[in-house]
Amino acid sequence: MNKNRLSLNRNGLKIIAIIAMLTDHIAMFFVPTSTALGFCMRTVGRLTAPIMCMFLAEGYFYTSSKRNYGLRLLIFGVVSQPIYAVAHGNPLYYPDFNMILTLLLCFLLLLSYDKIKNGALKTAAIVLLTAASAFCDWGIIAPMWTLGFFVFRQDSRKKTLCYCLISAVHALSNIGFGLYYGGSRYSQLWQLGVFLFLPLMMSYNGKSGKKNAFAKYFFYAFYPLHLLALVFCTN
């Protein structure tokens, strides 16, 4: 390995994901995307979701208890949902679900891919879970990323190609919808920020970093807590 090459472990990437998420949500609340600063902040914020999806694919593969992993996602997803709804100005019954619940669907998708032996049933489960994610943050795209990260985890070239294709669909569809609904030609270009993840993915060394309960649960807890703090700051 080239000693001058950037090398990031899992904890390092989690810190980047947290900083990117906070930057993105501060912009969402306080800095219009129409400004240069807001545009840059939202672009940086595109890093968080693919990092989450990659680590979910790895977490599924390496976890000693898939039951506990899924239960953890369910608990934090349910706890986060009311805060997420308030932060986005939605009534509690509105079908717009938070990113941790998206990751729960991604986890169930991997479970289906891994455990269901019948090809038709496996395909049906994957399609239904992906479709269900349409009601979630990063819906459709996050399950596709996660499955790609899992299937091609041993082949960096195919993993990179798969990520690029899915990301291109995400970015171009958002840019297209933005234009269709009357936005400027630049209004959704910040969605191209998903490609900023590529050098980080290539720099990941596969190591976890320091293991302790704080490192394990902080990322889950930070999600609802930072949204709650931002809601209080706006009132």
XYZ file of N, CA and C in Angstrom:
705
model
N 0.836 -1.195 0.000
C 0.000 0.000 0.000
C 0.876 1.252 0.000
N 0.476 2.249 -0.796
C 1.193 3.518 -0.825
C 1.017 4.226 0.502
N 2.131 4.506 1.191
C 2.053 5.109 2.519
C 1.515 6.534 2.478
N 1.579 7.166 1.289
C 1.089 8.534 1.164
C -0.406 8.594 0.871
N -0.990 7.440 0.634
C -2.404 7.392 0.312
C -3.239 7.553 1.577
N -4.309 8.342 1.459
C -5.207 8.540 2.590
C -5.839 7.214 2.976
N -5.840 6.907 4.274
C -6.425 5.669 4.769
C -7.408 6.001 5.881
N -8.652 5.600 5.694
C -9.707 5.916 6.655
C -10.313 4.628 7.197
N -10.455 4.549 8.526
C -11.163 3.407 9.101
C -12.640 3.762 9.286
N -13.397 2.825 9.827
C -14.843 3.001 9.950
C -15.195 4.186 10.843
N -14.488 4.337 11.952
C -14.788 5.455 12.848
C -14.502 6.795 12.180
N -13.421 6.854 11.391
C -13.113 8.088 10.682
C -14.196 8.467 9.690
N -14.697 7.470 8.965
C -15.768 7.739 8.010
C -17.072 8.114 8.714
N -17.316 7.524 9.890
C -18.514 7.898 10.642
C -18.459 9.357 11.077
N -17.276 9.816 11.468
C -17.128 11.219 11.856
C -17.400 12.131 10.655
N -16.882 11.754 9.486
C -17.150 12.519 8.266
C -18.650 12.537 7.977
N -19.317 11.387 8.152
C -20.757 11.303 7.904
C -21.528 12.216 8.848
N -21.133 12.248 10.120
C -21.813 13.094 11.105
C -21.631 14.568 10.766
N -20.400 14.959 10.416
C -20.136 16.359 10.064
C -20.922 16.750 8.808
N -20.946 15.850 7.818
C -21.677 16.126 6.583
C -23.174 16.242 6.839
N -23.710 15.364 7.689
C -25.135 15.398 8.001
C -25.507 16.690 8.727
N -24.705 17.070 9.694
C -24.973 18.305 10.427
C -24.883 19.512 9.493
N -23.880 19.534 8.640
C -23.728 20.623 7.665
C -24.949 20.718 6.761
N -25.398 19.571 6.273
C -26.556 19.514 5.385
C -27.813 20.025 6.073
N -28.045 19.607 7.308
C -29.271 19.967 7.993
C -29.258 21.405 8.503
N -28.089 21.925 8.821
C -27.997 23.355 9.150
C -28.388 24.175 7.922
N -27.904 23.765 6.769
C -28.276 24.455 5.535
C -29.769 24.328 5.271
N -30.324 23.137 5.496
C -31.745 22.901 5.260
C -32.611 23.833 6.104
N -32.169 24.095 7.341
C -32.937 24.938 8.251
C -32.661 26.434 8.063
N -31.405 26.779 7.816
C -31.022 28.182 7.961
C -30.388 28.841 6.739
N -29.891 28.061 5.785
C -29.144 28.658 4.670
C -29.794 28.239 3.350
N -30.419 29.153 2.624
C -31.089 28.786 1.367
C -30.131 28.150 0.364
N -30.607 27.120 -0.308
C -29.783 26.445 -1.303
C -29.475 27.358 -2.483
N -30.272 28.408 -2.658
C -30.044 29.349 -3.749
C -28.785 30.187 -3.547
N -28.256 30.202 -2.307
C -27.011 30.916 -2.044
C -25.819 29.997 -2.282
N -24.651 30.579 -2.523
C -23.447 29.774 -2.765
C -23.112 28.929 -1.545
N -23.256 29.521 -0.341
C -22.949 28.783 0.878
C -23.905 27.618 1.061
N -25.201 27.873 0.879
C -26.189 26.811 1.016
C -25.974 25.701 0.006
N -25.648 26.083 -1.223
C -25.382 25.102 -2.276
C -24.218 24.197 -1.878
N -23.138 24.790 -1.387
C -21.956 24.012 -0.986
C -22.257 23.115 0.206
N -23.030 23.624 1.172
C -23.353 22.842 2.359
C -24.221 21.637 1.998
N -25.207 21.834 1.123
C -26.056 20.708 0.709
C -25.254 19.695 -0.106
N -24.286 20.181 -0.897
C -23.431 19.283 -1.675
C -22.625 18.381 -0.748
N -22.022 18.970 0.276
C -21.259 18.186 1.263
C -22.169 17.190 1.973
N -23.409 17.586 2.215
C -24.353 16.714 2.905
C -24.681 15.435 2.170
N -24.378 15.381 0.854
C -24.661 14.158 0.084
C -23.738 13.008 0.483
N -22.729 13.274 1.290
C -21.800 12.208 1.701
C -22.424 11.233 2.691
N -23.355 11.703 3.498
C -23.811 10.904 4.642
C -24.524 9.623 4.237
N -25.484 9.710 3.344
C -26.298 8.536 3.003
C -25.476 7.380 2.438
N -24.580 7.611 1.477
C -23.805 6.455 0.993
C -22.881 5.850 2.046
N -22.355 6.683 2.954
C -21.536 6.128 4.042
C -22.398 5.220 4.921
N -23.606 5.671 5.257
C -24.527 4.854 6.050
C -24.821 3.525 5.354
N -25.088 3.590 4.062
C -25.445 2.384 3.318
C -24.273 1.408 3.230
N -23.087 1.925 3.013
C -21.920 1.047 2.941
C -21.680 0.337 4.266
N -21.827 1.075 5.369
C -21.597 0.462 6.671
C -22.726 -0.483 7.064
N -23.928 -0.237 6.567
C -24.997 -1.202 6.810
C -24.680 -2.519 6.116
N -24.208 -2.450 4.871
C -23.849 -3.669 4.143
C -22.728 -4.417 4.862
N -21.758 -3.679 5.364
C -20.667 -4.305 6.121
C -21.162 -4.829 7.459
N -21.991 -4.032 8.128
C -22.512 -4.436 9.427
C -23.323 -5.706 9.343
N -24.129 -5.835 8.287
C -24.909 -7.051 8.102
C -23.988 -8.254 7.949
N -22.919 -8.075 7.198
C -22.010 -9.189 6.920
C -21.242 -9.628 8.167
N -20.846 -8.662 8.996
C -19.958 -8.974 10.110
C -20.659 -9.114 11.463
N -21.899 -8.673 11.593
C -22.543 -8.682 12.904
C -22.680 -10.093 13.468
N -22.543 -10.192 14.768
C -22.693 -11.494 15.423
C -24.156 -11.823 15.679
N -25.031 -10.809 15.614
C -26.458 -11.037 15.845
C -27.271 -10.146 14.919
N -27.774 -10.730 13.845
C -28.606 -9.975 12.917
C -29.900 -9.531 13.588
N -30.391 -10.327 14.507
C -31.611 -9.958 15.228
C -31.401 -8.657 16.003
N -30.296 -8.576 16.750
C -30.022 -7.366 17.528
C -29.748 -6.168 16.630
N -29.088 -6.412 15.510
C -28.796 -5.333 14.567
C -30.109 -4.722 14.046
N -31.011 -5.591 13.592
C -32.299 -5.113 13.091
C -33.128 -4.448 14.171
N -33.097 -5.008 15.388
C -33.856 -4.429 16.496
C -33.331 -3.040 16.852
N -32.025 -2.866 16.798
C -31.420 -1.565 17.082
C -31.887 -0.519 16.063
N -31.917 -0.896 14.793
C -32.399 0.016 13.761
C -33.877 0.362 13.980
N -34.665 -0.633 14.347
C -36.085 -0.404 14.584
C -36.304 0.558 15.747
N -35.613 0.342 16.860
C -35.800 1.180 18.043
C -35.403 2.630 17.760
N -34.223 2.826 17.202
C -33.769 4.193 16.937
C -34.599 4.847 15.825
N -35.076 4.050 14.871
C -35.922 4.596 13.817
C -37.258 5.081 14.356
N -37.866 4.293 15.238
C -39.154 4.677 15.830
C -38.995 5.899 16.737
N -37.934 5.918 17.538
C -37.678 7.052 18.422
C -37.443 8.331 17.602
N -36.758 8.200 16.485
C -36.409 9.370 15.669
C -37.588 9.917 14.873
N -38.601 9.085 14.595
C -39.637 9.488 13.656
C -40.414 10.747 14.073
N -40.893 10.857 15.329
C -41.613 12.094 15.687
C -40.743 13.341 15.543
N -39.469 13.227 15.896
C -38.552 14.368 15.779
C -38.341 14.705 14.317
N -38.178 13.689 13.487
C -38.005 13.887 12.047
C -39.238 14.575 11.457
N -40.419 14.136 11.875
C -41.656 14.721 11.352
C -41.763 16.200 11.711
N -41.481 16.523 12.958
C -41.539 17.930 13.394
C -40.495 18.753 12.641
N -39.298 18.208 12.488
C -38.216 18.929 11.803
C -38.577 19.241 10.354
N -39.363 18.365 9.727
C -39.738 18.572 8.333
C -41.126 19.209 8.190
N -41.720 19.580 9.313
C -43.021 20.235 9.269
C -44.149 19.330 8.839
N -44.020 18.036 9.103
C -45.035 17.065 8.704
C -45.901 16.656 9.890
N -47.189 16.397 9.665
C -47.981 15.751 10.714
C -47.456 14.348 10.959
N -47.696 13.818 12.163
C -47.117 12.523 12.530
C -47.601 11.383 11.641
N -48.793 11.524 11.072
C -49.328 10.440 10.251
C -48.854 10.523 8.801
N -48.143 11.576 8.451
C -47.715 11.757 7.055
C -46.672 10.699 6.686
N -46.831 10.023 5.540
C -45.918 8.923 5.186
C -44.576 9.410 4.635
N -43.785 9.975 5.513
C -42.424 10.398 5.174
C -41.543 9.963 6.344
N -40.754 8.918 6.130
C -40.058 8.277 7.242
C -38.558 8.567 7.208
N -37.969 8.534 8.393
C -36.582 8.971 8.569
C -35.564 7.967 8.030
N -34.316 8.416 7.981
C -33.248 7.638 7.355
C -32.959 6.335 8.090
N -33.128 6.308 9.397
C -32.848 5.063 10.111
C -33.889 3.997 9.745
N -35.136 4.421 9.509
C -36.140 3.468 9.043
C -35.850 3.043 7.607
N -35.276 3.943 6.813
C -34.805 3.549 5.482
C -33.764 2.441 5.609
N -32.834 2.623 6.544
C -31.784 1.625 6.744
C -32.364 0.305 7.250
N -33.439 0.377 8.014
C -34.109 -0.854 8.456
C -34.636 -1.627 7.251
N -35.259 -0.920 6.307
C -35.728 -1.580 5.089
C -34.550 -2.147 4.284
N -33.447 -1.409 4.261
C -32.242 -1.899 3.580
C -31.730 -3.177 4.247
N -31.778 -3.202 5.570
C -31.367 -4.386 6.318
C -32.267 -5.577 5.975
N -33.571 -5.353 5.936
C -34.501 -6.430 5.586
C -34.289 -6.895 4.147
N -33.910 -5.957 3.283
C -33.608 -6.319 1.902
C -32.396 -7.257 1.845
N -31.353 -6.921 2.604
C -30.171 -7.787 2.636
C -30.503 -9.146 3.240
N -31.346 -9.140 4.251
C -31.766 -10.392 4.872
C -32.503 -11.263 3.850
N -33.347 -10.636 3.050
C -34.078 -11.366 2.016
C -33.125 -11.905 0.955
N -32.196 -11.074 0.545
C -31.221 -11.489 -0.469
C -30.371 -12.654 0.031
N -30.030 -12.607 1.300
C -29.117 -13.589 1.881
C -29.812 -14.901 2.245
N -31.052 -14.812 2.724
C -31.684 -15.984 3.323
C -32.740 -16.665 2.460
N -33.405 -15.929 1.593
C -34.464 -16.549 0.780
C -33.821 -17.316 -0.383
N -34.098 -18.577 -0.468
C -33.466 -19.430 -1.475
C -34.225 -19.447 -2.795
N -35.541 -19.330 -2.731
C -36.345 -19.322 -3.948
C -36.125 -18.015 -4.709
N -35.702 -18.123 -5.970
C -35.349 -16.945 -6.750
C -36.496 -15.971 -6.940
N -37.693 -16.496 -7.220
C -38.846 -15.626 -7.459
C -39.254 -14.898 -6.182
N -39.268 -15.634 -5.062
C -39.627 -15.000 -3.790
C -38.581 -13.963 -3.374
N -37.326 -14.279 -3.604
C -36.248 -13.338 -3.274
C -36.413 -12.045 -4.074
N -36.645 -12.180 -5.376
C -36.814 -11.002 -6.229
C -38.025 -10.184 -5.793
N -39.130 -10.877 -5.484
C -40.346 -10.182 -5.056
C -40.110 -9.407 -3.767
N -39.399 -10.030 -2.807
C -39.121 -9.364 -1.532
C -38.255 -8.133 -1.742
N -37.235 -8.252 -2.584
C -36.343 -7.116 -2.847
C -37.104 -5.976 -3.516
N -37.943 -6.303 -4.483
C -38.719 -5.271 -5.188
C -39.691 -4.584 -4.241
N -40.388 -5.375 -3.406
C -41.370 -4.798 -2.487
C -40.708 -3.917 -1.429
N -39.590 -4.346 -0.887
C -38.892 -3.558 0.131
C -38.314 -2.281 -0.476
N -37.803 -2.380 -1.681
C -37.294 -1.185 -2.364
C -38.434 -0.216 -2.645
N -39.578 -0.740 -3.091
C -40.739 0.116 -3.359
C -41.244 0.772 -2.077
N -41.251 0.019 -0.972
C -41.709 0.565 0.308
C -40.834 1.732 0.756
N -39.562 1.696 0.372
C -38.649 2.765 0.784
C -38.945 4.089 0.096
N -39.825 4.082 -0.901
C -40.199 5.323 -1.587
C -40.823 6.325 -0.617
N -41.335 5.828 0.513
C -41.940 6.709 1.520
C -40.919 7.157 2.560
N -39.646 6.877 2.327
C -38.593 7.175 3.299
C -37.578 8.155 2.728
N -36.812 8.745 3.625
C -35.682 9.571 3.231
C -34.685 8.721 2.432
N -34.237 9.238 1.308
C -33.339 8.513 0.414
C -33.955 7.208 -0.089
N -35.267 7.231 -0.264
C -35.962 6.049 -0.742
C -35.494 5.600 -2.121
N -35.626 4.341 -2.416
C -35.243 3.671 -3.657
C -33.718 3.646 -3.828
N -33.083 4.805 -3.757
C -31.639 4.886 -3.997
C -30.857 4.168 -2.900
N -31.203 4.412 -1.631
C -30.462 3.792 -0.522
C -30.498 2.259 -0.577
N -31.651 1.624 -0.807
C -31.642 0.161 -0.931
C -30.789 -0.338 -2.098
N -30.811 0.398 -3.208
C -30.005 -0.018 -4.361
C -28.517 0.101 -4.045
N -28.120 1.209 -3.414
C -26.726 1.342 -2.990
C -26.325 0.198 -2.070
N -27.175 -0.043 -1.052
C -26.842 -1.040 -0.033
C -26.671 -2.423 -0.645
N -27.570 -2.785 -1.527
C -27.468 -4.098 -2.178
C -26.197 -4.181 -3.024
N -25.890 -3.092 -3.730
C -24.665 -3.073 -4.529
C -23.416 -3.202 -3.673
N -23.396 -2.479 -2.543
C -22.247 -2.580 -1.633
C -22.085 -4.004 -1.101
N -23.205 -4.666 -0.849
C -23.153 -6.020 -0.287
C -22.744 -7.044 -1.344
N -23.383 -6.993 -2.495
C -23.131 -7.990 -3.538
C -21.694 -7.892 -4.054
N -21.194 -6.663 -4.189
C -19.862 -6.469 -4.778
C -18.816 -6.074 -3.739
N -19.016 -6.494 -2.503
C -18.106 -6.064 -1.434
C -16.676 -6.566 -1.646
N -16.510 -7.627 -2.418
C -15.176 -8.184 -2.660
C -14.587 -7.744 -4.005
N -15.328 -6.948 -4.743
C -14.873 -6.523 -6.074
C -14.987 -5.005 -6.156
N -13.893 -4.317 -5.892
C -13.933 -2.848 -5.811
C -14.313 -2.207 -7.139
N -13.907 -2.796 -8.251
C -14.235 -2.216 -9.551
C -15.733 -2.260 -9.814
N -16.344 -3.428 -9.586
C -17.786 -3.550 -9.799
C -18.561 -2.721 -8.784
N -18.064 -2.671 -7.562
C -18.732 -1.868 -6.536
C -18.738 -0.390 -6.927
N -17.609 0.087 -7.417
C -17.502 1.485 -7.829
C -18.407 1.769 -9.017
N -18.405 0.874 -10.002
C -19.248 1.056 -11.183
C -20.721 1.060 -10.804
N -21.123 0.110 -9.950
C -22.512 0.037 -9.494
C -22.909 1.317 -8.776
N -22.039 1.790 -7.880
C -22.329 3.031 -7.147
C -22.478 4.201 -8.109
N -21.611 4.298 -9.082
C -21.660 5.419 -10.022
C -22.948 5.402 -10.854
N -23.358 4.227 -11.299
C -24.578 4.128 -12.105
C -25.810 4.535 -11.301
N -25.914 4.015 -10.075
C -27.065 4.350 -9.225
C -27.048 5.835 -8.877
N -25.869 6.368 -8.587
C -25.748 7.780 -8.224
C -26.092 8.689 -9.401
N -25.717 8.269 -10.604
C -26.054 9.051 -11.790
C -27.570 9.118 -11.977
N -28.241 7.984 -11.763
C -29.707 7.964 -11.847
C -30.307 8.913 -10.818
N -29.788 8.849 -9.593
C -30.279 9.729 -8.529
C -30.097 11.195 -8.880
N -28.884 11.568 -9.258
C -28.583 12.974 -9.512
C -29.353 13.498 -10.723
N -29.336 12.740 -11.813
C -29.987 13.210 -13.042
C -31.494 13.277 -12.901
N -32.085 12.331 -12.162
C -33.538 12.378 -11.969
C -33.932 13.584 -11.127
N -33.152 13.894 -10.100
C -33.445 15.065 -9.282
C -33.266 16.361 -10.072
N -32.230 16.428 -10.873
C -32.018 17.607 -11.720
C -33.169 17.739 -12.719
N -33.568 16.614 -13.308
C -34.678 16.631 -14.261
C -35.983 17.068 -13.631
N -36.307 16.524 -12.449
C -37.539 16.916 -11.766
C -37.493 18.389 -11.373
N -36.307 18.856 -10.947
C -36.168 20.263 -10.596
C -36.490 21.168 -11.767
N -36.001 20.817 -12.944
C -36.289 21.603 -14.146
C -37.765 21.508 -14.527
N -38.319 20.300 -14.394
C -39.728 20.092 -14.764
C -40.662 20.946 -13.912
N -40.315 21.070 -12.616
C -41.169 21.835 -11.719
C -40.768 23.308 -11.619
N -40.015 23.777 -12.593
C -39.781 25.211 -12.703
C -38.532 25.743 -12.054
N -37.658 24.870 -11.559
C -36.417 25.333 -10.951
C -35.429 25.779 -12.021
N -34.400 26.468 -11.612
C -33.377 26.880 -12.557
C -32.539 25.661 -12.950
N -31.748 25.815 -13.997
C -30.925 24.700 -14.455
C -29.863 24.302 -13.424
N -29.623 25.182 -12.432
C -28.617 24.906 -11.410
C -29.221 24.471 -10.071
N -30.549 24.462 -9.984
C -31.197 24.346 -8.677
C -30.928 23.017 -7.960
N -30.695 21.953 -8.719
C -30.474 20.640 -8.102
C -29.081 20.071 -8.390
N -28.189 20.891 -8.879
C -26.854 20.380 -9.198
C -26.095 19.892 -7.966
N -26.507 20.370 -6.786
C -25.854 19.918 -5.558
C -26.051 18.423 -5.318
N -27.034 17.824 -6.001
C -27.229 16.377 -5.873
C -26.034 15.595 -6.413
N -25.230 16.230 -7.247
C -24.021 15.572 -7.756
C -22.991 15.342 -6.656
N -23.242 15.912 -5.486
C -22.351 15.705 -4.348
C -22.202 14.252 -3.936
N -23.121 13.379 -4.376
C -22.985 11.950 -4.048
C -21.686 11.368 -4.603
N -21.153 11.992 -5.656
C -19.910 11.481 -6.237
C -18.686 11.848 -5.401
N -18.860 12.761 -4.449
C -17.754 13.074 -3.537
C -17.409 11.885 -2.642
N -18.332 10.929 -2.570
C -18.090 9.744 -1.746
C -17.042 8.820 -2.349
N -16.835 8.894 -3.647
C -15.936 7.949 -4.316
C -14.518 7.936 -3.728
N -13.861 9.088 -3.552
C -12.512 9.019 -2.954
C -12.520 8.497 -1.522
N -13.601 8.744 -0.794
C -13.693 8.212 0.567
C -13.844 6.695 0.537
N -14.671 6.203 -0.362
C -14.862 4.754 -0.491
C -13.544 4.075 -0.858
N -12.789 4.697 -1.746
C -11.517 4.126 -2.170
C -10.449 4.217 -1.080
N -10.640 5.143 -0.125
C -9.672 5.322 0.963
C -9.991 4.465 2.178
N -11.157 3.828 2.174
C -11.561 3.013 3.326
C -10.669 1.777 3.424
N -10.071 1.575 4.583
C -9.114 0.475 4.747
C -9.733 -0.799 5.317
N -11.029 -0.795 5.548
C -11.705 -1.996 6.032
C -11.580 -2.244 7.518
N -10.904 -1.357 8.237
C -10.716 -1.528 9.675
C -11.770 -0.735 10.437
N -12.102 -1.218 11.622
C -13.175 -0.585 12.382
C -12.716 0.605 13.196
N -11.464 0.629 13.626
C -11.026 1.643 14.577
C -11.374 1.198 15.986
N -11.262 2.094 16.936
C -11.507 1.758 18.340
C -12.941 1.311 18.554
N -13.103 0.179 19.252
C -14.432 -0.363 19.513
C -14.833 -0.125 20.957
N -15.968 0.513 21.153
C -16.559 0.668 22.480
C -18.030 1.012 22.306
N -18.776 1.020 23.389
C -20.221 1.268 23.318
C -20.520 2.661 22.782
N -19.669 3.630 23.150
C -19.900 4.999 22.691
C -19.812 5.069 21.168
N -18.747 4.487 20.609
C -18.579 4.503 19.158
C -19.706 3.743 18.466
N -20.219 2.703 19.118
C -21.257 1.865 18.526
C -22.596 2.575 18.455
N -22.953 3.344 19.506
C -24.296 3.918 19.587
C -24.361 5.414 19.304
N -23.213 6.098 19.306
C -23.254 7.547 19.153
C -23.878 7.967 17.829
N -23.533 7.263 16.755
C -24.050 7.638 15.446
C -25.578 7.529 15.420
N -26.117 6.468 16.009
C -27.574 6.316 16.059
C -28.206 7.441 16.870
N -27.637 7.735 18.031
C -28.207 8.735 18.922
C -28.072 10.145 18.355
N -26.983 10.394 17.640
C -26.762 11.735 17.109
C -27.861 12.141 16.134
N -28.372 11.186 15.384
C -29.375 11.495 14.356
C -30.602 12.207 14.941
N -31.314 11.611 15.902
C -32.479 12.339 16.448
C -32.088 13.546 17.297
N -30.952 13.451 18.008
C -30.585 14.540 18.910
C -30.230 15.815 18.158
N -29.527 15.700 17.045
C -29.167 16.923 16.316
C -30.389 17.530 15.640
N -31.334 16.693 15.178
C -32.574 17.226 14.630
C -33.383 17.953 15.695
N -33.417 17.367 16.889
C -34.138 17.997 17.995
C -33.513 19.354 18.337
N -32.196 19.419 18.362
C -31.502 20.677 18.655
C -31.795 21.727 17.590
N -31.830 21.325 16.327
C -32.120 22.270 15.255
C -33.555 22.776 15.325
N -34.487 21.893 15.697
C -35.885 22.316 15.862
C -35.983 23.366 16.966
N -35.304 23.147 18.079
C -35.337 24.116 19.169
C -34.723 25.446 18.734
N -33.705 25.395 17.915
C -33.035 26.632 17.462
C -33.919 27.468 16.549
N -34.894 26.819 15.905
C -35.770 27.559 14.995
C -36.974 28.146 15.719
N -37.184 27.781 16.983
C -38.340 28.260 17.737
C -37.954 29.299 18.792
